[in-house]
mmCIF file of C-alpha atoms in Angstrom:
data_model
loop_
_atom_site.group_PDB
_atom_site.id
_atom_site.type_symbol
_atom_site.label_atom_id
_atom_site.label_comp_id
_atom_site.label_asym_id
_atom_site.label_seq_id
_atom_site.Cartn_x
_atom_site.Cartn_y
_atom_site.Cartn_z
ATOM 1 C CA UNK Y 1 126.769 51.500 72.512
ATOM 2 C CA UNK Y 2 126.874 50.286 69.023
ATOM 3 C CA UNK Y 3 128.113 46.588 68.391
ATOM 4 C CA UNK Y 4 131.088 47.821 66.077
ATOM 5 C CA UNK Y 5 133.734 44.905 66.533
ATOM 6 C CA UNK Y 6 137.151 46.739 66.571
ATOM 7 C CA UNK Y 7 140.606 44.887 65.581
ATOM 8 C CA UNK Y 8 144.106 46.131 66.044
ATOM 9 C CA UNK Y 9 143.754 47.149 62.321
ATOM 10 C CA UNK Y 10 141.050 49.580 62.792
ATOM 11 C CA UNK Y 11 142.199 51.340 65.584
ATOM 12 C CA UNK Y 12 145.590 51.994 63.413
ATOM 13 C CA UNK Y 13 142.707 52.812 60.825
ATOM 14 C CA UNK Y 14 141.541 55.658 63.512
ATOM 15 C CA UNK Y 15 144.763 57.107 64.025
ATOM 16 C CA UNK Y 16 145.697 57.770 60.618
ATOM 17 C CA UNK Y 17 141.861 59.169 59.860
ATOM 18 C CA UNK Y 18 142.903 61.430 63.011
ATOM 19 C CA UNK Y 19 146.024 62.741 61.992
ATOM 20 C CA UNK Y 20 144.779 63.596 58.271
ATOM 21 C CA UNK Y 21 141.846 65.376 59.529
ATOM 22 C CA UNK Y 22 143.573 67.057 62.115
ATOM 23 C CA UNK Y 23 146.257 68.483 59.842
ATOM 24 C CA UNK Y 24 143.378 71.219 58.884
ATOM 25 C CA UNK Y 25 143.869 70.332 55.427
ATOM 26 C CA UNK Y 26 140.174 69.042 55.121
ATOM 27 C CA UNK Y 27 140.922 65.554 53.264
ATOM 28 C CA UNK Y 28 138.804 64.393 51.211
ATOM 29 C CA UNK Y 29 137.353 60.608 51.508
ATOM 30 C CA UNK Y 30 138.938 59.423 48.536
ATOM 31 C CA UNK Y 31 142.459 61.573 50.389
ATOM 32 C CA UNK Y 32 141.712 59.464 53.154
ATOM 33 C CA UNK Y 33 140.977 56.246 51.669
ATOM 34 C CA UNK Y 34 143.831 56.080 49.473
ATOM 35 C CA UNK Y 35 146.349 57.124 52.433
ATOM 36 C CA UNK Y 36 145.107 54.188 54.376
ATOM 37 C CA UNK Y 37 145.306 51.784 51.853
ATOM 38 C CA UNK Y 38 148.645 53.279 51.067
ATOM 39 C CA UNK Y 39 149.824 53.502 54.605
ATOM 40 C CA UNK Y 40 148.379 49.903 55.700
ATOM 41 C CA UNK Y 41 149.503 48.130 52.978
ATOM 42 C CA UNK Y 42 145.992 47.481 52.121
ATOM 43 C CA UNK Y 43 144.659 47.320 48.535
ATOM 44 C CA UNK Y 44 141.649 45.689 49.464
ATOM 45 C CA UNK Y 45 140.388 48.135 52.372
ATOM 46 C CA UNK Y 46 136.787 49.122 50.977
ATOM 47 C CA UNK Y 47 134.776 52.365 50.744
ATOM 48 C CA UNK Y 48 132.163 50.826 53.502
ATOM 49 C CA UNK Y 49 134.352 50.015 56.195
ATOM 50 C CA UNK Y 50 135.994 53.443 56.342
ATOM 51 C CA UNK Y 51 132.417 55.359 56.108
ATOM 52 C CA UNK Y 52 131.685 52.883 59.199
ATOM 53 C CA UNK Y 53 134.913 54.018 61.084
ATOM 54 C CA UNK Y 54 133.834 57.511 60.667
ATOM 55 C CA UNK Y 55 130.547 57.291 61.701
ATOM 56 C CA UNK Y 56 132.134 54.910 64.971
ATOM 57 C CA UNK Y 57 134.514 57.658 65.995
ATOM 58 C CA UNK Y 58 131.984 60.303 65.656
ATOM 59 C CA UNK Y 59 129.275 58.579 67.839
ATOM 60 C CA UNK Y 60 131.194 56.191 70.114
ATOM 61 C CA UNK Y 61 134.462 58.095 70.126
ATOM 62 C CA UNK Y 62 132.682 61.702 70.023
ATOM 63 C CA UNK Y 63 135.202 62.867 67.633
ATOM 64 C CA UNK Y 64 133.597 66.019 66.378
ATOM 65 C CA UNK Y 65 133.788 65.448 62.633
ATOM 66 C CA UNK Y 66 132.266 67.598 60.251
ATOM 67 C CA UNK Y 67 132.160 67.676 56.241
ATOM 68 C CA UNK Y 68 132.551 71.366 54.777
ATOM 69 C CA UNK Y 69 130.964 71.540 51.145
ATOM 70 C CA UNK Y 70 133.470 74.630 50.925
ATOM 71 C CA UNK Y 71 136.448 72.864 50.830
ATOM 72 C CA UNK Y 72 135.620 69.380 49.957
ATOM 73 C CA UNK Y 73 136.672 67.427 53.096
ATOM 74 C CA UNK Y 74 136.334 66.998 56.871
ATOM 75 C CA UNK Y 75 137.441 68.930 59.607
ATOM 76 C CA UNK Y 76 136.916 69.015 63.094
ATOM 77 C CA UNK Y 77 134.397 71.587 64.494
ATOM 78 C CA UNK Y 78 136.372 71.603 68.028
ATOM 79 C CA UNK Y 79 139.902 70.933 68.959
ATOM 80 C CA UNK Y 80 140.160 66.958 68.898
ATOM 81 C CA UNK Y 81 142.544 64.302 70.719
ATOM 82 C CA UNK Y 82 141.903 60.885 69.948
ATOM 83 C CA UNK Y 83 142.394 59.027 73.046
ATOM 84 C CA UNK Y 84 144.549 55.824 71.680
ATOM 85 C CA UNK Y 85 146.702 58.252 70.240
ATOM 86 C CA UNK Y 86 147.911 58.401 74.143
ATOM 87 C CA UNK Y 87 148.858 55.243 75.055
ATOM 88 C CA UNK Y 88 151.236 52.983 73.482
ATOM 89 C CA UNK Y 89 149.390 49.007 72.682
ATOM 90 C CA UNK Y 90 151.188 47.491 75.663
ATOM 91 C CA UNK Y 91 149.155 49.660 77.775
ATOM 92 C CA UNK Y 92 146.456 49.082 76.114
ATOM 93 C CA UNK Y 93 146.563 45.940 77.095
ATOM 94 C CA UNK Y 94 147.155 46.368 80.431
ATOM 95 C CA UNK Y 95 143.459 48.564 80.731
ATOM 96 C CA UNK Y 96 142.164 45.133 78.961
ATOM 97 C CA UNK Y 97 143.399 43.007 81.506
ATOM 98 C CA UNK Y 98 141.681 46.110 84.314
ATOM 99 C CA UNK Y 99 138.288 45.555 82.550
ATOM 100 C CA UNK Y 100 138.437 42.212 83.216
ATOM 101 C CA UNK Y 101 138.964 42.603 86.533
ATOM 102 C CA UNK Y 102 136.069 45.045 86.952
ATOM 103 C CA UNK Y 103 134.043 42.690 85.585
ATOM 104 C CA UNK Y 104 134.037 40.847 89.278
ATOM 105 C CA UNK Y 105 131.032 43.296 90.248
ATOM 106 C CA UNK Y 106 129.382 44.559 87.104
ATOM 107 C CA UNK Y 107 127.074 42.359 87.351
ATOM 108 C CA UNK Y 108 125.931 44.390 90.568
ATOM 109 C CA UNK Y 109 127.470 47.366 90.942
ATOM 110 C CA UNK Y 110 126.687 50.474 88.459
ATOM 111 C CA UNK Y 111 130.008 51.853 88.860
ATOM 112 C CA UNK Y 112 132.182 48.931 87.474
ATOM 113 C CA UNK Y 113 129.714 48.559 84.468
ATOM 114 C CA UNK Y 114 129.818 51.872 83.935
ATOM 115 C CA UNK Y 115 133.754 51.961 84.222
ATOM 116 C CA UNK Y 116 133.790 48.832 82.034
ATOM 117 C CA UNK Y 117 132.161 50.972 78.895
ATOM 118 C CA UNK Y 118 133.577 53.970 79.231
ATOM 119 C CA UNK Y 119 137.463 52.247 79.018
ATOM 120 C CA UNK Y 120 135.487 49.874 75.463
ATOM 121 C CA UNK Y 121 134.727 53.541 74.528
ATOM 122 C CA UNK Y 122 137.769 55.417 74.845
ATOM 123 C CA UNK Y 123 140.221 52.480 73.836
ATOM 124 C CA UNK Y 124 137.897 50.614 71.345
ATOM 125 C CA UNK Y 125 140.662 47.744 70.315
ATOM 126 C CA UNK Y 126 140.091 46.418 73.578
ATOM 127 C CA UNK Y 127 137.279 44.651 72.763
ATOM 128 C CA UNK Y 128 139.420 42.383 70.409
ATOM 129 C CA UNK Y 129 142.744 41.527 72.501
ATOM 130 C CA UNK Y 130 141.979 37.678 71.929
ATOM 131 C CA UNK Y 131 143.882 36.302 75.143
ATOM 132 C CA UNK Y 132 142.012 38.070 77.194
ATOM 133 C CA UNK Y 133 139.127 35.129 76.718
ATOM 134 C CA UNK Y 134 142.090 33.269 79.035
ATOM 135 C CA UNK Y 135 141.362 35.341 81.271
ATOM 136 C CA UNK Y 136 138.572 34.824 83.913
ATOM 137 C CA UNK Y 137 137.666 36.659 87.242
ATOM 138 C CA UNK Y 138 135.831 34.811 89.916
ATOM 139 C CA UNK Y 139 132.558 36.630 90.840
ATOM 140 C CA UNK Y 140 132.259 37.501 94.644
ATOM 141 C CA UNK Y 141 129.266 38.850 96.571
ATOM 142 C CA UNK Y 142 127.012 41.263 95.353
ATOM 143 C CA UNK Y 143 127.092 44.497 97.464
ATOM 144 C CA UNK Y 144 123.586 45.833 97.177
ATOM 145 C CA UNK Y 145 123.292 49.369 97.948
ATOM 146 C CA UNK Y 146 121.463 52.159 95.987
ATOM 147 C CA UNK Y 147 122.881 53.648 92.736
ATOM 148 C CA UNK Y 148 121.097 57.116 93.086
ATOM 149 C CA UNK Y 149 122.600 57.429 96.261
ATOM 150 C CA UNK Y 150 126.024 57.096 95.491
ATOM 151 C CA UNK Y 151 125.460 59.478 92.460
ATOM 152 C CA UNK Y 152 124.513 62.221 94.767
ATOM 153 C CA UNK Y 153 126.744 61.546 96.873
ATOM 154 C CA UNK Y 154 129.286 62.034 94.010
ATOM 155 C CA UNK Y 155 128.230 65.519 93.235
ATOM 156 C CA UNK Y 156 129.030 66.165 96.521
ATOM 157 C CA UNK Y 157 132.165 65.028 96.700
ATOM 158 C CA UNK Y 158 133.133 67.267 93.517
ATOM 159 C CA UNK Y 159 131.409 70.422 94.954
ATOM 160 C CA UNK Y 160 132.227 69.948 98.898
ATOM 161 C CA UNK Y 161 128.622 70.300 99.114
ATOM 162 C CA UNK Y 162 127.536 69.149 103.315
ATOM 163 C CA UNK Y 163 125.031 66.166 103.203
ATOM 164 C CA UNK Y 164 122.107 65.322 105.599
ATOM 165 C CA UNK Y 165 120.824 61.760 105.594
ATOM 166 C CA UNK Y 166 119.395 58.951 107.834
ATOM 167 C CA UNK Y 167 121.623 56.775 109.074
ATOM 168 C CA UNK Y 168 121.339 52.971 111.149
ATOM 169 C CA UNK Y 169 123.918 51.727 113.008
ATOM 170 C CA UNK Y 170 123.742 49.466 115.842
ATOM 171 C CA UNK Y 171 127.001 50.983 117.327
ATOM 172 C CA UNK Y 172 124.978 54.022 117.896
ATOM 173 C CA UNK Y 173 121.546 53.546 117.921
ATOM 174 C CA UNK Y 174 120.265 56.295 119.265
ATOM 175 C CA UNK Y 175 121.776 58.546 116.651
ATOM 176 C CA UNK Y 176 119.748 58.457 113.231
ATOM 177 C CA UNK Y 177 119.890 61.560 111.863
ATOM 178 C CA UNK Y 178 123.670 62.978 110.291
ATOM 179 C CA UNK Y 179 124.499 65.975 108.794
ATOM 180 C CA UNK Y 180 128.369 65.414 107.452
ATOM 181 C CA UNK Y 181 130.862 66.677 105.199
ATOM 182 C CA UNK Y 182 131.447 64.285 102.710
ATOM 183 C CA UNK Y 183 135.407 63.733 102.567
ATOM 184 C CA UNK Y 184 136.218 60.836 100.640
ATOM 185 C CA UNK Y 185 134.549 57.188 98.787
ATOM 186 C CA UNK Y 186 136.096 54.117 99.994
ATOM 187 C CA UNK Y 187 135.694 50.845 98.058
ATOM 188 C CA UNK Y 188 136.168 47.615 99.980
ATOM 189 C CA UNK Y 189 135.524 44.657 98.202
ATOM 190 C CA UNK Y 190 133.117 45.676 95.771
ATOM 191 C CA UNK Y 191 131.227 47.848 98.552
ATOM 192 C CA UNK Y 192 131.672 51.700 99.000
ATOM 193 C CA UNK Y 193 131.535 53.385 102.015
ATOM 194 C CA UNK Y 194 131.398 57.399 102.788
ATOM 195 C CA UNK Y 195 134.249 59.061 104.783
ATOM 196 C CA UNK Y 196 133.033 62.037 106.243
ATOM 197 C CA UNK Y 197 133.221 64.501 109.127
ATOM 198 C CA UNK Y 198 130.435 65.347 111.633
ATOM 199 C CA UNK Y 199 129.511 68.995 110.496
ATOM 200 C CA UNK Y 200 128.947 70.477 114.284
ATOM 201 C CA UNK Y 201 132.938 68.592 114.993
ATOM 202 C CA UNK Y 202 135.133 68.135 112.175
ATOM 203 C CA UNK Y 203 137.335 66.183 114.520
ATOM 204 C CA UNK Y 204 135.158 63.543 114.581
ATOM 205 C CA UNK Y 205 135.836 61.747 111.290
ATOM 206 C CA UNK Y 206 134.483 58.033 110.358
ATOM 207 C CA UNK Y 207 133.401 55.748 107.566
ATOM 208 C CA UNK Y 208 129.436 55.328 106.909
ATOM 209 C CA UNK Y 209 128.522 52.360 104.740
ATOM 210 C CA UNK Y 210 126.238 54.007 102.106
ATOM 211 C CA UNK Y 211 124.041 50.494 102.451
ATOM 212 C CA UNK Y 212 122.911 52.103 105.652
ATOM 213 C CA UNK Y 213 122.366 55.425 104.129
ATOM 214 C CA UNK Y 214 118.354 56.744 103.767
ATOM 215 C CA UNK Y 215 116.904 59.700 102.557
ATOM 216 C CA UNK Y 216 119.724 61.520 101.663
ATOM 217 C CA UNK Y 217 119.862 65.622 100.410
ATOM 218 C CA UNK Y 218 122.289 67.400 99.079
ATOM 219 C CA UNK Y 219 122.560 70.800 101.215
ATOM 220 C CA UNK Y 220 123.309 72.962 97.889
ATOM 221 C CA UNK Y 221 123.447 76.343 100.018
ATOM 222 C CA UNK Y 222 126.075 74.497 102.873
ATOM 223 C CA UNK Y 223 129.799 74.198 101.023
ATOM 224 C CA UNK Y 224 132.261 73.474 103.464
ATOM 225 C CA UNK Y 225 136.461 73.507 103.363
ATOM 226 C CA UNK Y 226 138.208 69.712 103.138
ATOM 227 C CA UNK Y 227 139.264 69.379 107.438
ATOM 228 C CA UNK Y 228 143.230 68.364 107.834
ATOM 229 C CA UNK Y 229 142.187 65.062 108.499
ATOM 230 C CA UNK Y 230 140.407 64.175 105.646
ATOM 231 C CA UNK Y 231 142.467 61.653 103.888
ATOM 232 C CA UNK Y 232 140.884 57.734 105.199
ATOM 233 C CA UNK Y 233 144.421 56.214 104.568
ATOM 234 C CA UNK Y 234 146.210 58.541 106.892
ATOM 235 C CA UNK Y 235 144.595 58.047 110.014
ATOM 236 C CA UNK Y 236 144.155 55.023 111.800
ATOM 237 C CA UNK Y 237 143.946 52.698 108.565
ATOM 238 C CA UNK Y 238 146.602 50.329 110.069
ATOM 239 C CA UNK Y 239 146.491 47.217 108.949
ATOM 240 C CA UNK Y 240 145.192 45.413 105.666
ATOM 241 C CA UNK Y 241 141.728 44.227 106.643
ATOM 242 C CA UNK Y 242 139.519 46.196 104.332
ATOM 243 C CA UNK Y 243 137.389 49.114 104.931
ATOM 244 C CA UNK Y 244 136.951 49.462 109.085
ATOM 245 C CA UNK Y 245 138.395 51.894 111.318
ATOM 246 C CA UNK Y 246 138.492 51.741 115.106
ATOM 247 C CA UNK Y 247 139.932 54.562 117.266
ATOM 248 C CA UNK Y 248 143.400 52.961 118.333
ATOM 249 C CA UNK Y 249 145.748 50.761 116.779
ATOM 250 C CA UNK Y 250 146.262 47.871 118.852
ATOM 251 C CA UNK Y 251 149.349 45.127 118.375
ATOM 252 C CA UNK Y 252 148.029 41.600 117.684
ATOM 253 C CA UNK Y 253 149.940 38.515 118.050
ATOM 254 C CA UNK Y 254 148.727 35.489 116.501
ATOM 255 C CA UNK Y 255 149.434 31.706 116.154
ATOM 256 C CA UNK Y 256 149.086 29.352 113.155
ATOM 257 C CA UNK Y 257 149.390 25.410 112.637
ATOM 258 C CA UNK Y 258 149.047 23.393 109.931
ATOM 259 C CA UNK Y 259 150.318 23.359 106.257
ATOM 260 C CA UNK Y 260 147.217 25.062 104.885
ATOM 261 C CA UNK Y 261 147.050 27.676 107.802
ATOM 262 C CA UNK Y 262 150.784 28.616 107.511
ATOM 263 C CA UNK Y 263 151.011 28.346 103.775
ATOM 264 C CA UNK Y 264 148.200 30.837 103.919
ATOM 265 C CA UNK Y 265 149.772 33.094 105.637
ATOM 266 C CA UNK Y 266 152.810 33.347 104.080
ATOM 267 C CA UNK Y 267 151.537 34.287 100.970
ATOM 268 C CA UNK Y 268 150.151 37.522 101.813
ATOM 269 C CA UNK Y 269 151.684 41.067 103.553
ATOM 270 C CA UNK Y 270 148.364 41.354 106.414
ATOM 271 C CA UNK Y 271 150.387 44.879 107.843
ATOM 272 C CA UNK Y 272 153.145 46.834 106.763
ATOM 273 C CA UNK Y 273 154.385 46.402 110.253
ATOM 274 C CA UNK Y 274 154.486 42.840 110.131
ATOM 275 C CA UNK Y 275 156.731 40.177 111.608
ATOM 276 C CA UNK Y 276 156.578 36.596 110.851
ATOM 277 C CA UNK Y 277 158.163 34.167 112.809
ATOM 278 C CA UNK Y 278 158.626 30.324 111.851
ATOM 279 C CA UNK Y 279 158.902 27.112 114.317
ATOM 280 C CA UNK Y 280 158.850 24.251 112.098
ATOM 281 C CA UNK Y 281 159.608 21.499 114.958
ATOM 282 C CA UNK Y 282 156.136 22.872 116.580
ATOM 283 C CA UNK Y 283 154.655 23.152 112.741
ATOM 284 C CA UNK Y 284 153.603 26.915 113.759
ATOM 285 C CA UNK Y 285 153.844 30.357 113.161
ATOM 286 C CA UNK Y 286 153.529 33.375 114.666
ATOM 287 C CA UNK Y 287 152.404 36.681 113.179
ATOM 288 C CA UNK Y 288 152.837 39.560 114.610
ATOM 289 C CA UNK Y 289 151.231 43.419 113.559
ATOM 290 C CA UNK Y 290 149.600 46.332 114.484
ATOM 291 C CA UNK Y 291 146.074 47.795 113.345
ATOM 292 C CA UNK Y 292 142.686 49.206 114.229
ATOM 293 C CA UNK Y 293 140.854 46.880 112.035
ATOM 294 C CA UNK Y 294 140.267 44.583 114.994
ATOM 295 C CA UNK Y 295 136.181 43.545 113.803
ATOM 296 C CA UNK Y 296 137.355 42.001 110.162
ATOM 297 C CA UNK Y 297 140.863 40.553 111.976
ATOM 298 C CA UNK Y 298 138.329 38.795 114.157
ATOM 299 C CA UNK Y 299 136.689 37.345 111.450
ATOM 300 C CA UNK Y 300 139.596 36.718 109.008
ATOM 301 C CA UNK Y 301 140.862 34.850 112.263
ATOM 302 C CA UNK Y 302 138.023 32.565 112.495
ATOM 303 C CA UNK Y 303 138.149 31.617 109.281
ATOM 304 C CA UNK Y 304 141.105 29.540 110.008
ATOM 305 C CA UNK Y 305 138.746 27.265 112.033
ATOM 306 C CA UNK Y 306 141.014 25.254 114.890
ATOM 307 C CA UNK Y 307 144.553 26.166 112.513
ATOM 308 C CA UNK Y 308 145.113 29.495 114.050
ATOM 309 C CA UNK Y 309 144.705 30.612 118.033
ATOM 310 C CA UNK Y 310 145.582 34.490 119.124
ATOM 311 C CA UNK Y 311 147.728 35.317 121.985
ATOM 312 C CA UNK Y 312 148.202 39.002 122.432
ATOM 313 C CA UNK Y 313 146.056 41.259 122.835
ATOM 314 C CA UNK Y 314 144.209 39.867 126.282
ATOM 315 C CA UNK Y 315 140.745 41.595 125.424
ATOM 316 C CA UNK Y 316 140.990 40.509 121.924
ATOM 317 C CA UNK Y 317 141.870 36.521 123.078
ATOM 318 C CA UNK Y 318 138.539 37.044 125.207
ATOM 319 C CA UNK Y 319 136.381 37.786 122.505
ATOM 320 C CA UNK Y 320 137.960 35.094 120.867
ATOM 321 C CA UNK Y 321 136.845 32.788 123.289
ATOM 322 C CA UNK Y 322 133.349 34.417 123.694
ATOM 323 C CA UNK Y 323 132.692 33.225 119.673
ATOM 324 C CA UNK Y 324 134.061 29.889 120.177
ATOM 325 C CA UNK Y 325 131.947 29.317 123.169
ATOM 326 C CA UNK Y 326 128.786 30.423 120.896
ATOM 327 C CA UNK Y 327 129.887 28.116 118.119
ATOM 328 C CA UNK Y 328 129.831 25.698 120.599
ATOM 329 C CA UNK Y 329 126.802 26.156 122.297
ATOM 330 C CA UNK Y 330 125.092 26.256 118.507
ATOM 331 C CA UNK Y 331 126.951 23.030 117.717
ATOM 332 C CA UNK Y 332 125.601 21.432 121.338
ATOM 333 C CA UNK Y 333 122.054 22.915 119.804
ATOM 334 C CA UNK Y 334 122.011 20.085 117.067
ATOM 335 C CA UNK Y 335 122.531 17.197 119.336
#
């Protein structure tokens, strides 16, 4: 992409330059030099920069302008929208302050860089909102998966084409080799995962972390029909623990102590289903919720250290236990 810096100014330059040519009354470049510096207020504006906005919105903004010798002026060769002419400055704003966010896993994931040029390219003044320097996004991980995959995996997806890959997984071992119907991408935390159905039983519905996936093909002559069940967020996505799925929703019951533990939970909705109870004489709380995402609740517990104990359900107390007494036996390792 070209290094053209873009101001407010110039992207009013491009909408005026759009509407002219787009009248079909092929304006000349002295037309549409002297109706900018009319319209702008703008004595000053010089021959250069305009021949460098056209030349911008034909390559980066693939505005298909063309000079006829005939009439003396440009046209365009296709019907022509130029995007900013969409949405109002306030919005764009708002995609400025998305790009920034994106930025969080650009630095490692394909997609979000990709998504971060195509918004510069379709709303150029972006690239100047000043403030947004104020803004910064802390980096996170890096998911690492591949970037040809997910491509493929995305013409899928828009031709419900069935998919046969490789897959490792040490919930079921045995079973390496899937042929699925590719449903749905689901991006947790910067990672994607696949949402598909097992061809031979559509029923059987689950999320494959495309980390895990090898040797994948596209099964061009196999299309299949989207199953009722396709949608991820419909079926047992209780809870707000990221990207896992379990088959049953159990309801968890958890305790918290501490000012940092309690203040942490308070500031955030964990299920829609939640209830939060308060027992400031004990300096606890008590969370209550449903969900299937028991794996990351385990974890997200944990990470509350000795500031947080569960108390329903039995089996999941148990396993609580079972990682403590690990942690301790590592910790008893060091001695």
């Amino acid at each position: 992409m070209t290094n053209h810096k873009t101001t407010h100014n110039q992207n009013e330059r491009y909408k005026i330059i759009d509407s002219l040519i787009s009248s079909g009354k092929y304006p000349s470049f002295s037309t549409i030099l002297g109706t900018l510096r009319e319209k702008l207020s703008d004595k000053k504006l010089s021959e250069s920069s305009i021949r460098r906005d056209l030349r911008y919105m034909k390559s980066v903004l693939e505005a298909p302008i063309e000079f006829s010798k005939e009439k003396g002026g440009y046209y365009y060769s296709v019907p022509f929208n130029l995007p900013t002419n969409k949405i109002p400055e306030d919005e764009i704003i708002l995609l400025g302050f998305v790009k920034k966010v994106l930025q969080k896993y650009s630095d490692s994931n394909p997609i979000h860089k990709q998504a971060e040029a195509v918004i510069s390219k379709l709303f150029p003044s972006i690239n100047d909102i000043k403030f947004l320097d104020r803004v910064v996004v802390s980096k996170g991980p890096k998911p690492i998966f591949d970037w040809d995959t997910l491509l493929k995996l995305f013409d899928a997806l828009a031709k419900n084409y069935v998919v046969d890959f490789v897959y490792t997984s040490r919930w079921e071992p045995t079973q390496n080799h899937r042929t699925v119907l590719p449903c749905q991408l689901v991006v947790d935390n910067g990672q994607v995962f696949l949402y598909a159905a097992d061809k031979n039983n559509v029923s059987h519905i689950r999320l494959y972390d495309i980390h895990k996936i090898y040797e994948l093909k596209i099964l061009t002559n196999q299309t299949f029909q989207l199953p009722e069940n396709y949608r991820f967020e419909e079926t047992f996505e209780k809870g707000r623990f990221g990207a896992f799925q379990y088959d049953e929703a159990y309801d968890f019951k958890i305790a918290f102590f501490g000012n940092v533990a309690r203040k942490r939970v308070h500031k955030y909705i964990w299920a829609d289903d939640q209830k939060l109870e308060d027992f400031p004489q004990e300096e606890k709380s008590i969370l209550s919720f449903s969900s299937s995402q028991w794996i990351p609740i385990q974890q997200w517990l944990l990470s509350f250290g000795g500031d947080a104990i569960p108390l329903e359900p039995d089996w999941f107390v148990e396993n609580w236990k079972s990682e403590i007494e690990k942690m301790t036996k590592n910790v008893n390792l060091l001695k």
